[in-house]
mmCIF file of C-alpha atoms in Angstrom:
data_model
loop_
_atom_site.group_PDB
_atom_site.id
_atom_site.type_symbol
_atom_site.label_atom_id
_atom_site.label_comp_id
_atom_site.label_asym_id
_atom_site.label_seq_id
_atom_site.Cartn_x
_atom_site.Cartn_y
_atom_site.Cartn_z
ATOM 1 C CA MET H 122 -32.396 11.830 24.375
ATOM 2 C CA LYS H 123 -29.514 14.223 24.974
ATOM 3 C CA ARG H 124 -27.333 11.373 26.118
ATOM 4 C CA MET H 125 -28.257 9.253 23.089
ATOM 5 C CA GLY H 126 -27.549 12.208 20.811
ATOM 6 C CA MET H 127 -24.151 12.749 22.454
ATOM 7 C CA ILE H 128 -23.277 9.052 22.106
ATOM 8 C CA PHE H 129 -24.335 9.064 18.476
ATOM 9 C CA ARG H 130 -22.283 12.154 17.728
ATOM 10 C CA ALA H 131 -19.273 10.661 19.530
ATOM 11 C CA LYS H 132 -19.547 7.418 17.553
ATOM 12 C CA ALA H 133 -19.968 9.319 14.304
ATOM 13 C CA ASN H 134 -17.004 11.542 15.116
ATOM 14 C CA LYS H 135 -14.841 8.519 15.854
ATOM 15 C CA ALA H 136 -15.910 6.814 12.627
ATOM 16 C CA LEU H 137 -15.219 9.959 10.627
ATOM 17 C CA ASP H 138 -11.838 10.334 12.316
ATOM 18 C CA ARG H 139 -10.883 6.804 11.229
ATOM 19 C CA ALA H 140 -12.124 7.440 7.698
ATOM 20 C CA GLU H 141 -10.457 10.841 7.354
ATOM 21 C CA ASP H 142 -7.183 11.029 5.462
ATOM 22 C CA PRO H 143 -5.242 14.264 6.177
ATOM 23 C CA ARG H 144 -3.804 14.224 2.666
ATOM 24 C CA GLU H 145 -7.254 14.160 1.108
ATOM 25 C CA THR H 146 -8.402 16.950 3.442
ATOM 26 C CA LEU H 147 -5.426 19.113 2.472
ATOM 27 C CA ASP H 148 -6.046 18.514 -1.216
ATOM 28 C CA TYR H 149 -9.705 19.452 -0.777
ATOM 29 C CA SER H 150 -8.773 22.660 1.072
ATOM 30 C CA TYR H 151 -6.303 23.545 -1.659
ATOM 31 C CA GLN H 152 -8.978 22.953 -4.275
ATOM 32 C CA LYS H 153 -11.387 25.276 -2.453
ATOM 33 C CA GLN H 154 -8.718 27.964 -2.255
ATOM 34 C CA LEU H 155 -8.109 27.656 -5.985
ATOM 35 C CA GLU H 156 -11.838 28.057 -6.588
ATOM 36 C CA LEU H 157 -11.879 31.192 -4.390
ATOM 37 C CA LEU H 158 -8.876 32.586 -6.248
ATOM 38 C CA GLN H 159 -10.654 31.925 -9.523
ATOM 39 C CA LYS H 160 -13.697 33.820 -8.280
ATOM 40 C CA VAL H 161 -11.543 36.795 -7.261
ATOM 41 C CA ARG H 162 -9.880 36.821 -10.661
ATOM 42 C CA ARG H 163 -13.276 36.651 -12.323
ATOM 43 C CA GLY H 164 -14.365 39.622 -10.225
ATOM 44 C CA VAL H 165 -11.284 41.556 -11.282
ATOM 45 C CA ALA H 166 -12.087 40.771 -14.910
ATOM 46 C CA ASP H 167 -15.713 41.904 -14.442
ATOM 47 C CA VAL H 168 -14.628 45.194 -12.849
ATOM 48 C CA ALA H 169 -12.075 45.760 -15.599
ATOM 49 C CA THR H 170 -14.770 45.093 -18.193
ATOM 50 C CA SER H 171 -17.083 47.647 -16.556
ATOM 51 C CA ARG H 172 -14.260 50.173 -16.393
ATOM 52 C CA LYS H 173 -13.530 49.640 -20.068
ATOM 53 C CA ARG H 174 -17.168 50.156 -20.901
ATOM 54 C CA LEU H 175 -17.224 53.464 -19.019
ATOM 55 C CA GLU H 176 -14.114 54.543 -20.876
ATOM 56 C CA LEU H 177 -15.848 53.863 -24.184
ATOM 57 C CA GLN H 178 -18.906 55.839 -23.083
ATOM 58 C CA LEU H 179 -16.692 58.672 -21.895
ATOM 59 C CA ASN H 180 -14.957 58.764 -25.247
ATOM 60 C CA GLN H 181 -18.303 58.890 -27.040
ATOM 61 C CA LEU H 182 -19.659 61.660 -24.792
ATOM 62 C CA GLN H 183 -16.474 63.658 -25.104
ATOM 63 C CA GLY H 184 -16.687 63.299 -28.888
ATOM 64 C CA GLN H 185 -20.287 64.507 -28.869
ATOM 65 C CA SER H 186 -19.350 67.396 -26.577
ATOM 66 C CA SER H 187 -16.582 68.472 -28.935
ATOM 67 C CA LYS H 188 -18.981 68.224 -31.877
ATOM 68 C CA LEU H 189 -21.598 70.388 -30.139
ATOM 69 C CA GLU H 190 -18.943 72.936 -29.314
ATOM 70 C CA ASP H 191 -17.937 73.135 -32.975
ATOM 71 C CA GLN H 192 -21.558 73.427 -34.030
ATOM 72 C CA GLY H 193 -22.107 76.302 -31.577
ATOM 73 C CA ARG H 194 -19.090 78.146 -32.926
ATOM 74 C CA LYS H 195 -20.305 77.722 -36.496
ATOM 75 C CA ALA H 196 -23.829 78.879 -35.601
ATOM 76 C CA LEU H 197 -22.469 81.914 -33.788
ATOM 77 C CA ALA H 198 -20.271 82.717 -36.788
ATOM 78 C CA LEU H 199 -23.353 82.579 -39.016
ATOM 79 C CA GLY H 200 -25.257 84.897 -36.698
ATOM 80 C CA ARG H 201 -27.472 82.189 -35.306
ATOM 81 C CA GLU H 202 -27.085 82.885 -31.638
ATOM 82 C CA ASP H 203 -30.125 80.772 -30.785
ATOM 83 C CA LEU H 204 -28.609 77.695 -32.357
ATOM 84 C CA ALA H 205 -25.311 78.398 -30.676
ATOM 85 C CA ARG H 206 -27.073 78.631 -27.311
ATOM 86 C CA GLU H 207 -28.896 75.318 -27.899
ATOM 87 C CA ALA H 208 -25.677 73.595 -28.842
ATOM 88 C CA LEU H 209 -23.936 74.888 -25.732
ATOM 89 C CA SER H 210 -26.898 73.770 -23.585
ATOM 90 C CA ARG H 211 -26.670 70.258 -24.932
ATOM 91 C CA ARG H 212 -22.936 70.289 -24.450
ATOM 92 C CA ALA H 213 -23.429 71.283 -20.802
ATOM 93 C CA ALA H 214 -25.771 68.310 -20.287
ATOM 94 C CA LEU H 215 -23.238 65.997 -21.853
ATOM 95 C CA GLN H 216 -20.514 67.414 -19.643
ATOM 96 C CA GLN H 217 -22.608 66.524 -16.575
ATOM 97 C CA GLN H 218 -22.862 62.936 -17.850
ATOM 98 C CA VAL H 219 -19.139 62.928 -18.519
ATOM 99 C CA THR H 220 -18.471 64.094 -14.967
ATOM 100 C CA ASP H 221 -20.698 61.334 -13.539
ATOM 101 C CA LEU H 222 -19.042 58.707 -15.714
ATOM 102 C CA GLU H 223 -15.595 59.926 -14.724
ATOM 103 C CA THR H 224 -16.571 59.581 -11.046
ATOM 104 C CA GLN H 225 -17.813 56.026 -11.686
ATOM 105 C CA HIS H 226 -14.663 55.276 -13.676
ATOM 106 C CA THR H 227 -12.486 56.447 -10.796
ATOM 107 C CA THR H 228 -14.478 54.283 -8.360
ATOM 108 C CA LEU H 229 -14.257 51.221 -10.593
ATOM 109 C CA GLN H 230 -10.573 51.779 -11.125
ATOM 110 C CA GLY H 231 -10.057 51.869 -7.348
ATOM 111 C CA GLU H 232 -12.077 48.651 -6.919
ATOM 112 C CA GLU H 233 -10.108 47.026 -9.678
ATOM 113 C CA GLU H 234 -6.834 47.911 -8.003
ATOM 114 C CA LYS H 235 -8.099 46.562 -4.667
ATOM 115 C CA LEU H 236 -9.288 43.313 -6.233
ATOM 116 C CA THR H 237 -6.042 42.954 -8.156
ATOM 117 C CA LEU H 238 -4.043 43.410 -4.962
ATOM 118 C CA ALA H 239 -6.321 40.946 -3.128
ATOM 119 C CA ALA H 240 -5.903 38.426 -5.940
ATOM 120 C CA GLN H 241 -2.132 38.782 -5.762
ATOM 121 C CA ARG H 242 -2.127 38.292 -1.990
ATOM 122 C CA LEU H 243 -4.489 35.330 -2.277
ATOM 123 C CA GLN H 244 -2.278 33.837 -4.982
ATOM 124 C CA ALA H 245 0.733 34.129 -2.679
ATOM 125 C CA LYS H 246 -1.211 32.471 0.159
ATOM 126 C CA VAL H 247 -2.397 29.686 -2.131
ATOM 127 C CA ASP H 248 1.157 29.064 -3.326
ATOM 128 C CA ALA H 249 2.428 29.011 0.257
ATOM 129 C CA PHE H 250 -0.395 26.672 1.281
ATOM 130 C CA ARG H 251 0.407 24.394 -1.662
ATOM 131 C CA THR H 252 4.064 24.153 -0.586
ATOM 132 C CA LYS H 253 3.073 23.499 3.023
ATOM 133 C CA LYS H 254 0.455 20.988 1.913
ATOM 134 C CA GLU H 255 2.949 18.973 -0.095
ATOM 135 C CA THR H 256 5.424 19.065 2.809
ATOM 136 C CA ILE H 257 2.787 17.850 5.261
ATOM 137 C CA LYS H 258 1.642 15.126 2.873
ATOM 138 C CA ALA H 259 5.214 13.908 2.363
ATOM 139 C CA THR H 260 5.858 13.930 6.119
ATOM 140 C CA TYR H 261 2.588 12.116 6.809
ATOM 141 C CA THR H 262 3.328 9.489 4.163
ATOM 142 C CA ALA H 263 6.830 8.929 5.543
ATOM 143 C CA ALA H 264 5.513 8.674 9.117
ATOM 144 C CA GLN H 265 2.808 6.261 7.990
ATOM 145 C CA ALA H 266 5.340 4.081 6.172
ATOM 146 C CA GLN H 267 7.680 4.154 9.169
ATOM 147 C CA THR H 268 4.833 3.186 11.477
ATOM 148 C CA ARG H 269 3.851 0.269 9.258
ATOM 149 C CA ILE H 270 7.447 -0.943 9.082
ATOM 150 C CA GLY H 271 7.764 -0.692 12.864
ATOM 151 C CA GLU H 272 4.495 -2.554 13.357
ATOM 152 C CA ALA H 273 5.609 -5.232 10.898
ATOM 153 C CA PHE H 274 8.928 -5.714 12.718
ATOM 154 C CA SER H 275 7.253 -5.783 16.112
ATOM 155 C CA GLY H 276 4.449 -8.042 14.889
ATOM 156 C CA ILE H 277 1.621 -5.775 16.105
ATOM 157 C CA SER H 278 0.332 -4.825 12.670
ATOM 158 C CA GLU H 279 -2.974 -6.257 11.528
ATOM 159 C CA GLU H 280 -1.487 -8.310 8.683
ATOM 160 C CA MET H 281 1.460 -9.619 10.699
ATOM 161 C CA GLY H 282 -0.859 -10.206 13.644
ATOM 162 C CA ASP H 283 -2.992 -12.508 11.490
ATOM 163 C CA VAL H 284 0.140 -14.330 10.299
ATOM 164 C CA GLY H 285 1.382 -14.671 13.868
ATOM 165 C CA LEU H 286 -1.948 -16.071 15.011
ATOM 166 C CA ALA H 287 -1.960 -18.556 12.124
ATOM 167 C CA ILE H 288 1.551 -19.714 13.022
ATOM 168 C CA GLN H 289 0.590 -20.025 16.683
ATOM 169 C CA ARG H 290 -2.501 -22.073 15.789
ATOM 170 C CA ALA H 291 -0.424 -24.348 13.536
ATOM 171 C CA GLU H 292 2.155 -24.889 16.282
ATOM 172 C CA ASP H 293 -0.576 -25.627 18.840
ATOM 173 C CA LYS H 294 -2.219 -28.172 16.540
ATOM 174 C CA THR H 295 1.141 -29.784 15.760
ATOM 175 C CA GLN H 296 1.980 -30.094 19.448
ATOM 176 C CA GLN H 297 -1.486 -31.499 20.153
ATOM 177 C CA LEU H 298 -1.131 -34.136 17.422
ATOM 178 C CA GLN H 299 2.369 -35.042 18.615
ATOM 179 C CA ALA H 300 1.126 -35.400 22.182
ATOM 180 C CA ARG H 301 -1.820 -37.523 21.034
ATOM 181 C CA ALA H 302 0.425 -39.769 18.924
ATOM 182 C CA GLY H 303 2.845 -40.222 21.841
ATOM 183 C CA ALA H 304 -0.002 -41.029 24.227
ATOM 184 C CA ILE H 305 -1.433 -43.632 21.835
ATOM 185 C CA ASP H 306 1.989 -45.265 21.425
ATOM 186 C CA GLU H 307 2.418 -45.457 25.200
ATOM 187 C CA LEU H 308 -1.057 -46.932 25.667
ATOM 188 C CA LEU H 309 -0.472 -49.521 22.938
ATOM 189 C CA ALA H 310 2.933 -50.412 24.390
ATOM 190 C CA SER H 311 1.493 -50.793 27.884
ATOM 191 C CA GLY H 312 -1.399 -52.913 26.667
ATOM 192 C CA ALA H 313 -4.048 -50.460 27.781
ATOM 193 C CA LEU H 314 -5.235 -50.325 24.174
ATOM 194 C CA ASP H 315 -5.633 -53.327 21.901
ATOM 195 C CA ASP H 316 -4.123 -53.295 18.457
ATOM 196 C CA PRO H 317 -6.633 -54.932 16.025
ATOM 197 C CA THR H 318 -3.891 -55.477 13.445
ATOM 198 C CA GLY H 319 -1.702 -57.377 15.887
ATOM 199 C CA THR H 320 1.368 -55.440 14.895
ATOM 200 C CA ALA H 321 1.848 -53.631 18.173
ATOM 201 C CA LYS H 322 3.655 -55.516 20.967
ATOM 202 C CA ASP H 323 4.445 -54.710 24.536
ATOM 203 C CA ASP H 324 7.963 -54.382 25.906
ATOM 204 C CA ILE H 325 8.190 -57.994 27.165
ATOM 205 C CA ALA H 326 7.061 -59.477 23.855
ATOM 206 C CA ALA H 327 9.451 -57.275 21.979
ATOM 207 C CA GLU H 328 12.337 -58.346 24.242
ATOM 208 C CA LEU H 329 11.444 -62.019 23.856
ATOM 209 C CA ASP H 330 11.282 -61.669 20.096
ATOM 210 C CA ARG H 331 14.666 -59.999 20.127
ATOM 211 C CA ILE H 332 16.207 -62.733 22.262
ATOM 212 C CA SER H 333 14.663 -65.516 20.197
ATOM 213 C CA GLY H 334 15.772 -63.839 17.013
ATOM 214 C CA GLY H 335 19.282 -63.602 18.381
ATOM 215 C CA SER H 336 19.221 -67.248 19.441
ATOM 216 C CA ASP H 337 18.113 -68.355 15.982
ATOM 217 C CA VAL H 338 20.972 -66.445 14.436
ATOM 218 C CA GLU H 339 23.475 -68.011 16.825
ATOM 219 C CA LEU H 340 22.118 -71.513 16.151
ATOM 220 C CA GLU H 341 22.310 -70.980 12.397
ATOM 221 C CA LEU H 342 25.879 -69.739 12.766
ATOM 222 C CA GLN H 343 26.881 -72.808 14.811
ATOM 223 C CA ARG H 344 25.285 -75.142 12.251
ATOM 224 C CA MET H 345 27.194 -73.513 9.408
ATOM 225 C CA LYS H 346 30.443 -73.813 11.381
ATOM 226 C CA ALA H 347 29.726 -77.468 12.028
ATOM 227 C CA GLU H 348 29.044 -78.148 8.354
ATOM 228 C CA LEU H 349 32.262 -76.415 7.391
ATOM 229 C CA ALA H 350 34.182 -78.391 10.017
ATOM 230 C CA GLY H 351 32.577 -81.686 8.917
ATOM 231 C CA GLY H 352 33.474 -81.085 5.297
ATOM 232 C CA SER H 353 37.109 -80.467 6.180
ATOM 233 C CA SER H 354 37.335 -83.726 8.213
ATOM 234 C CA SER H 355 35.868 -85.824 5.383
ATOM 235 C CA SER H 356 38.335 -84.423 2.904
ATOM 236 C CA GLN H 357 41.239 -85.130 5.223
ATOM 237 C CA GLN H 358 40.043 -88.685 5.790
ATOM 238 C CA ALA H 359 39.638 -89.253 2.057
ATOM 239 C CA ILE H 360 43.180 -88.100 1.432
ATOM 240 C CA GLU H 361 44.570 -90.291 4.193
ATOM 241 C CA GLY H 362 42.593 -93.308 2.873
ATOM 242 C CA GLY H 363 43.936 -92.837 -0.643
ATOM 243 C CA THR H 364 47.490 -92.740 0.627
ATOM 244 C CA GLN H 365 47.140 -95.994 2.559
ATOM 245 C CA ASP H 366 45.616 -97.842 -0.440
ATOM 246 C CA GLY H 367 48.527 -96.825 -2.652
ATOM 247 C CA ALA H 368 51.015 -98.078 -0.161
ATOM 248 C CA GLN H 369 49.300 -101.436 0.064
ATOM 249 C CA GLN H 370 49.243 -101.804 -3.705
ATOM 250 C CA SER H 371 52.934 -101.060 -3.845
ATOM 251 C CA GLN H 372 53.664 -103.694 -1.283
ATOM 252 C CA GLN H 373 51.626 -106.277 -3.147
ATOM 253 C CA SER H 374 53.384 -105.650 -6.456
ATOM 254 C CA SER H 375 56.874 -105.762 -4.986
ATOM 255 C CA PRO H 376 57.111 -109.542 -4.302
ATOM 256 C CA HIS H 377 56.236 -110.365 -7.847
ATOM 257 C CA LYS H 378 59.022 -108.182 -9.032
ATOM 258 C CA PHE H 379 61.470 -109.866 -6.725
ATOM 259 C CA ASP H 380 60.238 -113.256 -7.926
ATOM 260 C CA LYS H 381 60.815 -112.365 -11.538
ATOM 261 C CA GLN H 382 64.259 -111.236 -10.739
#
């Protein structure tokens, strides 16, 4: 059970480490510090409010004490010593309350000063942490971007890795199809495979067809030359025949002319 618990905690820690973003953690820490600073400021305000309340009570008690003192003087001036004594007794009781309130006021004032100083120090720390947080976030973002660019150039990133694998698969399939097509052509040319369409021929048949095709062309060329040569001979013979007939006619007509003469 201990081993299983350790494995589970290790797996959970690894999963949390992958899911954790330092920038989000820094922002959360800064938010908690702001909340703490707000609490300290609220405490300072509460202490200041209590101090102000004591000051109001002190003012009221001091006013009552002054009033009792005046009443005692007036009673003593009127010959009422008993009333003067009662007024002074009440004034003494009020003075004791004033003394207690002054002690509490001094204590609250000291606490207020301490809390104010603590709030100022905490504010300075929060401001320093905010500056450091933004610096760390900027550095982390730049390092992350640089890492992604490096991975993209080197081809080890997840996205580029998928693209590289796709290209490799396409090249492998292309080479396989080219090899298969070449093998089929060789088998058809060698006669190992029959072509049902009758269009494929072996090397010997192709050579015979080429030779026969060349022979037919040569024979056609010789026939055309012969026709051209035959046409030229007939024309020459026709010209020569026409010339001889004219000469004979001339000879036949000449004796008659001589006879007439």
